[in-house]
Short mmCIF file of C-alpha atoms in Angstrom, two decimals:
data_model
loop_
_atom_site.label_atom_id
_atom_site.label_comp_id
_atom_site.label_asym_id
_atom_site.label_seq_id
_atom_site.Cartn_x
_atom_site.Cartn_y
_atom_site.Cartn_z
CA ASP A 268 50.05 113.19 125.23
CA ALA A 269 48.44 109.84 124.68
CA LYS A 270 46.71 108.98 121.55
CA THR A 271 42.84 108.40 121.57
CA THR A 272 40.81 106.12 119.26
CA GLN A 273 36.93 106.74 118.83
CA PRO A 274 34.39 105.15 116.55
CA PRO A 275 33.82 107.46 113.57
CA SER A 276 30.07 107.38 114.08
CA MET A 277 27.11 106.15 116.37
CA ASP A 278 23.54 106.48 116.25
CA CYS A 279 21.32 106.66 119.44
CA ALA A 280 17.45 106.61 119.94
CA GLU A 281 16.19 109.58 121.62
CA GLY A 282 15.33 109.14 125.22
CA ARG A 283 17.92 106.45 125.56
CA ALA A 284 21.48 106.67 127.06
CA ALA A 285 24.08 107.33 124.58
CA ASN A 286 27.39 105.51 125.58
CA LEU A 287 30.40 106.89 123.75
CA PRO A 288 33.65 104.80 123.95
CA CYS A 289 37.29 106.01 123.70
CA ASN A 290 40.39 104.09 123.91
CA HIS A 291 43.72 105.59 125.28
CA SER A 292 45.96 102.56 126.04
CA THR A 293 48.98 104.64 126.25
CA ILE A 294 47.81 107.16 128.95
CA SER A 295 50.10 107.84 131.65
CA GLY A 296 49.37 108.35 135.37
CA ASN A 297 49.36 112.29 134.95
CA GLU A 298 47.01 112.36 132.13
CA TYR A 299 43.54 113.58 132.01
CA VAL A 300 40.74 112.42 129.98
CA TYR A 301 38.72 115.34 128.55
CA TRP A 302 35.54 115.27 126.69
CA TYR A 303 34.27 118.14 124.40
CA ARG A 304 31.44 118.15 121.94
CA GLN A 305 30.68 120.48 118.93
CA ILE A 306 27.40 121.01 117.59
CA HIS A 307 27.35 121.88 113.89
CA SER A 308 29.11 125.21 113.21
CA GLN A 309 29.40 126.00 116.66
CA GLY A 310 32.40 126.21 119.16
CA PRO A 311 33.49 123.21 121.00
CA GLN A 312 31.69 122.73 124.29
CA TYR A 313 33.52 121.23 127.34
CA ILE A 314 31.45 118.37 128.83
CA ILE A 315 33.61 116.78 131.40
CA HIS A 316 36.98 115.59 132.46
CA GLY A 317 38.55 112.91 134.79
CA LEU A 318 41.81 111.34 136.12
CA LYS A 319 40.95 107.97 137.52
CA ASN A 320 37.59 108.12 139.37
CA ASN A 321 34.37 108.30 137.51
CA GLU A 322 32.93 111.75 137.34
CA THR A 323 29.40 113.02 136.90
CA ASN A 324 27.82 116.59 136.13
CA GLU A 325 24.66 118.01 134.99
CA MET A 326 25.54 117.03 131.31
CA ALA A 327 27.21 113.67 131.45
CA SER A 328 28.85 110.88 133.41
CA LEU A 329 32.38 109.70 132.61
CA ILE A 330 33.41 106.07 133.38
CA ILE A 331 37.15 105.28 133.49
CA THR A 332 38.28 101.81 133.60
CA GLU A 333 40.48 100.74 136.42
CA ASP A 334 43.46 100.21 134.14
CA ARG A 335 42.75 103.82 132.71
CA LYS A 336 42.98 102.36 129.17
CA SER A 337 39.66 103.29 128.09
CA SER A 338 36.71 105.61 129.00
CA THR A 339 33.16 105.96 128.33
CA LEU A 340 31.11 108.97 128.19
CA ILE A 341 27.53 108.74 129.08
CA LEU A 342 24.65 111.04 128.11
CA PRO A 343 21.82 109.77 130.27
CA HIS A 344 18.81 110.65 128.18
CA ALA A 345 19.93 111.70 124.70
CA THR A 346 17.80 114.27 122.86
CA LEU A 347 17.83 115.46 119.36
CA ARG A 348 20.10 118.55 120.55
CA ASP A 349 22.77 116.14 121.55
CA THR A 350 23.53 115.31 117.90
CA ALA A 351 27.09 116.48 117.57
CA VAL A 352 30.90 115.42 117.02
CA TYR A 353 32.23 114.30 120.54
CA TYR A 354 35.82 114.54 120.88
CA CYS A 355 37.71 112.42 123.63
CA ILE A 356 41.24 114.23 124.39
CA VAL A 357 43.94 113.15 126.81
CA ARG A 358 46.23 115.65 128.18
CA GLY A 359 48.83 116.10 130.85
CA VAL A 360 48.53 118.32 133.89
CA TYR A 361 51.17 120.99 132.90
CA GLY A 362 51.36 122.85 130.07
CA ASN A 363 49.98 120.59 127.33
CA LYS A 364 47.98 121.57 124.27
CA LEU A 365 44.44 120.51 123.73
CA VAL A 366 44.85 118.22 120.68
CA PHE A 367 41.68 117.36 118.96
CA GLY A 368 41.38 114.04 117.11
CA ALA A 369 38.75 113.15 114.61
CA GLY A 370 35.84 112.59 117.23
CA THR A 371 32.84 110.50 117.09
CA ILE A 372 29.70 111.68 115.06
CA LEU A 373 26.67 111.02 117.29
CA ARG A 374 23.43 110.93 115.64
CA VAL A 375 20.31 111.12 118.07
CA LYS A 376 17.15 110.21 116.19
CA SER A 377 13.57 110.28 117.05
CA ASP B 297 29.25 132.04 133.50
CA THR B 298 31.50 130.53 130.88
CA GLU B 299 30.93 132.79 127.99
CA VAL B 300 33.52 133.57 125.33
CA THR B 301 32.02 136.06 122.76
CA GLN B 302 33.47 136.46 119.08
CA THR B 303 32.64 139.05 116.43
CA PRO B 304 31.93 139.09 113.79
CA LYS B 305 29.96 135.99 113.33
CA HIS B 306 30.69 135.87 109.70
CA LEU B 307 33.16 137.74 107.60
CA VAL B 308 33.89 137.73 103.79
CA MET B 309 37.32 139.35 102.59
CA GLY B 310 39.26 139.84 99.52
CA MET B 311 43.03 138.92 99.40
CA THR B 312 44.14 142.43 99.69
CA ASN B 313 41.95 143.45 102.59
CA LYS B 314 42.82 143.89 106.06
CA LYS B 315 40.44 142.65 108.86
CA SER B 316 40.17 141.74 112.46
CA LEU B 317 38.55 139.30 114.49
CA LYS B 318 37.75 139.96 118.05
CA CYS B 319 37.17 137.74 121.00
CA GLU B 320 36.16 138.67 124.69
CA GLN B 321 35.74 136.98 127.90
CA HIS B 322 34.68 138.47 131.38
CA MET B 323 35.65 135.28 133.49
CA GLY B 324 38.76 136.67 134.62
CA HIS B 325 40.61 134.04 132.60
CA ARG B 326 44.33 134.80 132.07
CA ALA B 327 45.04 132.64 129.06
CA MET B 328 43.55 133.03 125.70
CA TYR B 329 43.75 130.96 122.56
CA TRP B 330 43.08 130.99 118.90
CA TYR B 331 42.31 127.99 116.81
CA LYS B 332 41.61 127.37 113.17
CA GLN B 333 39.18 124.77 111.90
CA LYS B 334 38.93 123.68 108.28
CA ALA B 335 35.53 121.99 107.12
CA LYS B 336 35.18 118.47 108.39
CA LYS B 337 38.30 118.67 110.49
CA PRO B 338 38.98 119.16 114.00
CA PRO B 339 40.17 122.42 115.53
CA GLU B 340 43.99 123.08 115.42
CA LEU B 341 45.68 125.38 117.79
CA MET B 342 47.33 128.53 116.29
CA PHE B 343 48.36 131.16 119.31
CA VAL B 344 48.25 131.07 123.09
CA TYR B 345 48.39 134.15 125.20
CA SER B 346 49.12 133.67 128.79
CA TYR B 347 49.03 136.82 130.98
CA GLU B 348 48.71 139.03 127.81
CA LYS B 349 52.06 137.78 126.66
CA LEU B 350 52.27 135.36 123.49
CA SER B 351 53.53 132.08 124.77
CA ILE B 352 52.85 129.54 121.79
CA ASN B 353 53.01 130.38 118.00
CA GLU B 354 52.32 127.20 116.27
CA SER B 355 54.25 128.14 113.07
CA VAL B 356 51.30 130.30 111.78
CA PRO B 357 52.16 132.47 108.60
CA SER B 358 52.82 136.12 109.44
CA ARG B 359 49.57 137.04 107.50
CA PHE B 360 47.95 136.24 111.00
CA SER B 361 48.75 138.65 113.47
CA PRO B 362 47.48 138.14 117.21
CA GLU B 363 47.13 140.81 119.76
CA CYS B 364 46.01 140.81 123.26
CA PRO B 365 45.38 144.41 124.38
CA ASN B 366 44.25 143.34 127.84
CA SER B 367 43.40 140.20 129.96
CA SER B 368 39.82 140.08 128.62
CA LEU B 369 40.44 140.88 124.93
CA LEU B 370 41.95 139.01 122.14
CA ASN B 371 42.38 140.06 118.48
CA LEU B 372 43.43 138.38 115.42
CA HIS B 373 44.54 140.83 112.68
CA LEU B 374 44.42 139.29 109.15
CA HIS B 375 46.20 140.69 106.19
CA ALA B 376 46.77 139.44 102.51
CA LEU B 377 45.02 136.14 103.32
CA GLN B 378 44.64 133.35 100.68
CA PRO B 379 41.38 131.25 99.87
CA GLU B 380 42.66 128.39 101.78
CA ASP B 381 42.56 130.41 104.87
CA SER B 382 38.88 130.25 104.67
CA ALA B 383 37.72 128.46 107.96
CA LEU B 384 36.09 128.83 111.30
CA TYR B 385 38.23 130.75 113.70
CA LEU B 386 37.61 129.85 117.37
CA CYS B 387 38.71 131.78 120.29
CA ALA B 388 39.06 129.93 123.81
CA SER B 389 40.12 130.94 127.14
CA SER B 390 41.21 129.43 130.61
CA GLN B 391 41.88 130.37 134.01
CA GLU B 392 45.65 130.22 134.24
CA GLY B 393 47.11 128.30 131.43
CA LEU B 394 47.13 125.22 129.17
CA GLN B 395 46.61 122.82 132.10
CA GLU B 396 43.16 124.33 132.83
CA THR B 397 39.99 123.82 131.07
CA GLN B 398 39.38 125.69 127.89
CA TYR B 399 36.09 127.32 127.19
CA PHE B 400 35.30 128.23 123.49
CA GLY B 401 33.46 130.86 121.75
CA PRO B 402 31.10 130.49 118.99
CA GLY B 403 33.53 131.05 116.29
CA THR B 404 34.05 133.58 113.34
CA ARG B 405 33.23 132.00 109.87
CA LEU B 406 35.74 133.41 107.44
CA LEU B 407 35.60 133.29 103.54
CA VAL B 408 38.44 134.71 101.71
CA LEU B 409 37.62 135.53 98.06
#
């Protein structure tokens, strides 16, 4: 699976959009981009995933660049409860493990 | 409903004790997983069960013994653990296998004294 690079930490003001970047320059054609988050001392929570098209659900939007070498997770109106570690994971379609990197610590501040 | 439950929430055990962690899901998922997460580190895969059979063991020491009695239940039996085994143990499940989205439980916080 391709490796991902994320900033170690980011701050965001409450009510503003949080844009979390992820680089995955070695991604191959059949690899998906997954996003999970982990609020302190809880289990990881699935957020969203995508292959090449942008995706949106009730939690977030995922924007994948046309060359697929990077992506951005957007939380449109961040709240204090969105403070968490956000993991960007690239994994293949068939039988690939979920390998967590260090992630980005997002701190939402009032 | 994407709920995976784990019991107990917290567990303290001595190095000579035997204990078990339990994980349950009622989503009809056929793959279940155990992960271990040390403090300030990301989760690491330990075991994968697919259709109630162990399909992946990530070279985990034998003092950790997984069991999948049926498709909705996953246990992790612990025996003769070391203090360095203290961690958050996470269970996850997915519909069919590794290629599907995994949903995690809240974890069991284990302290080995």
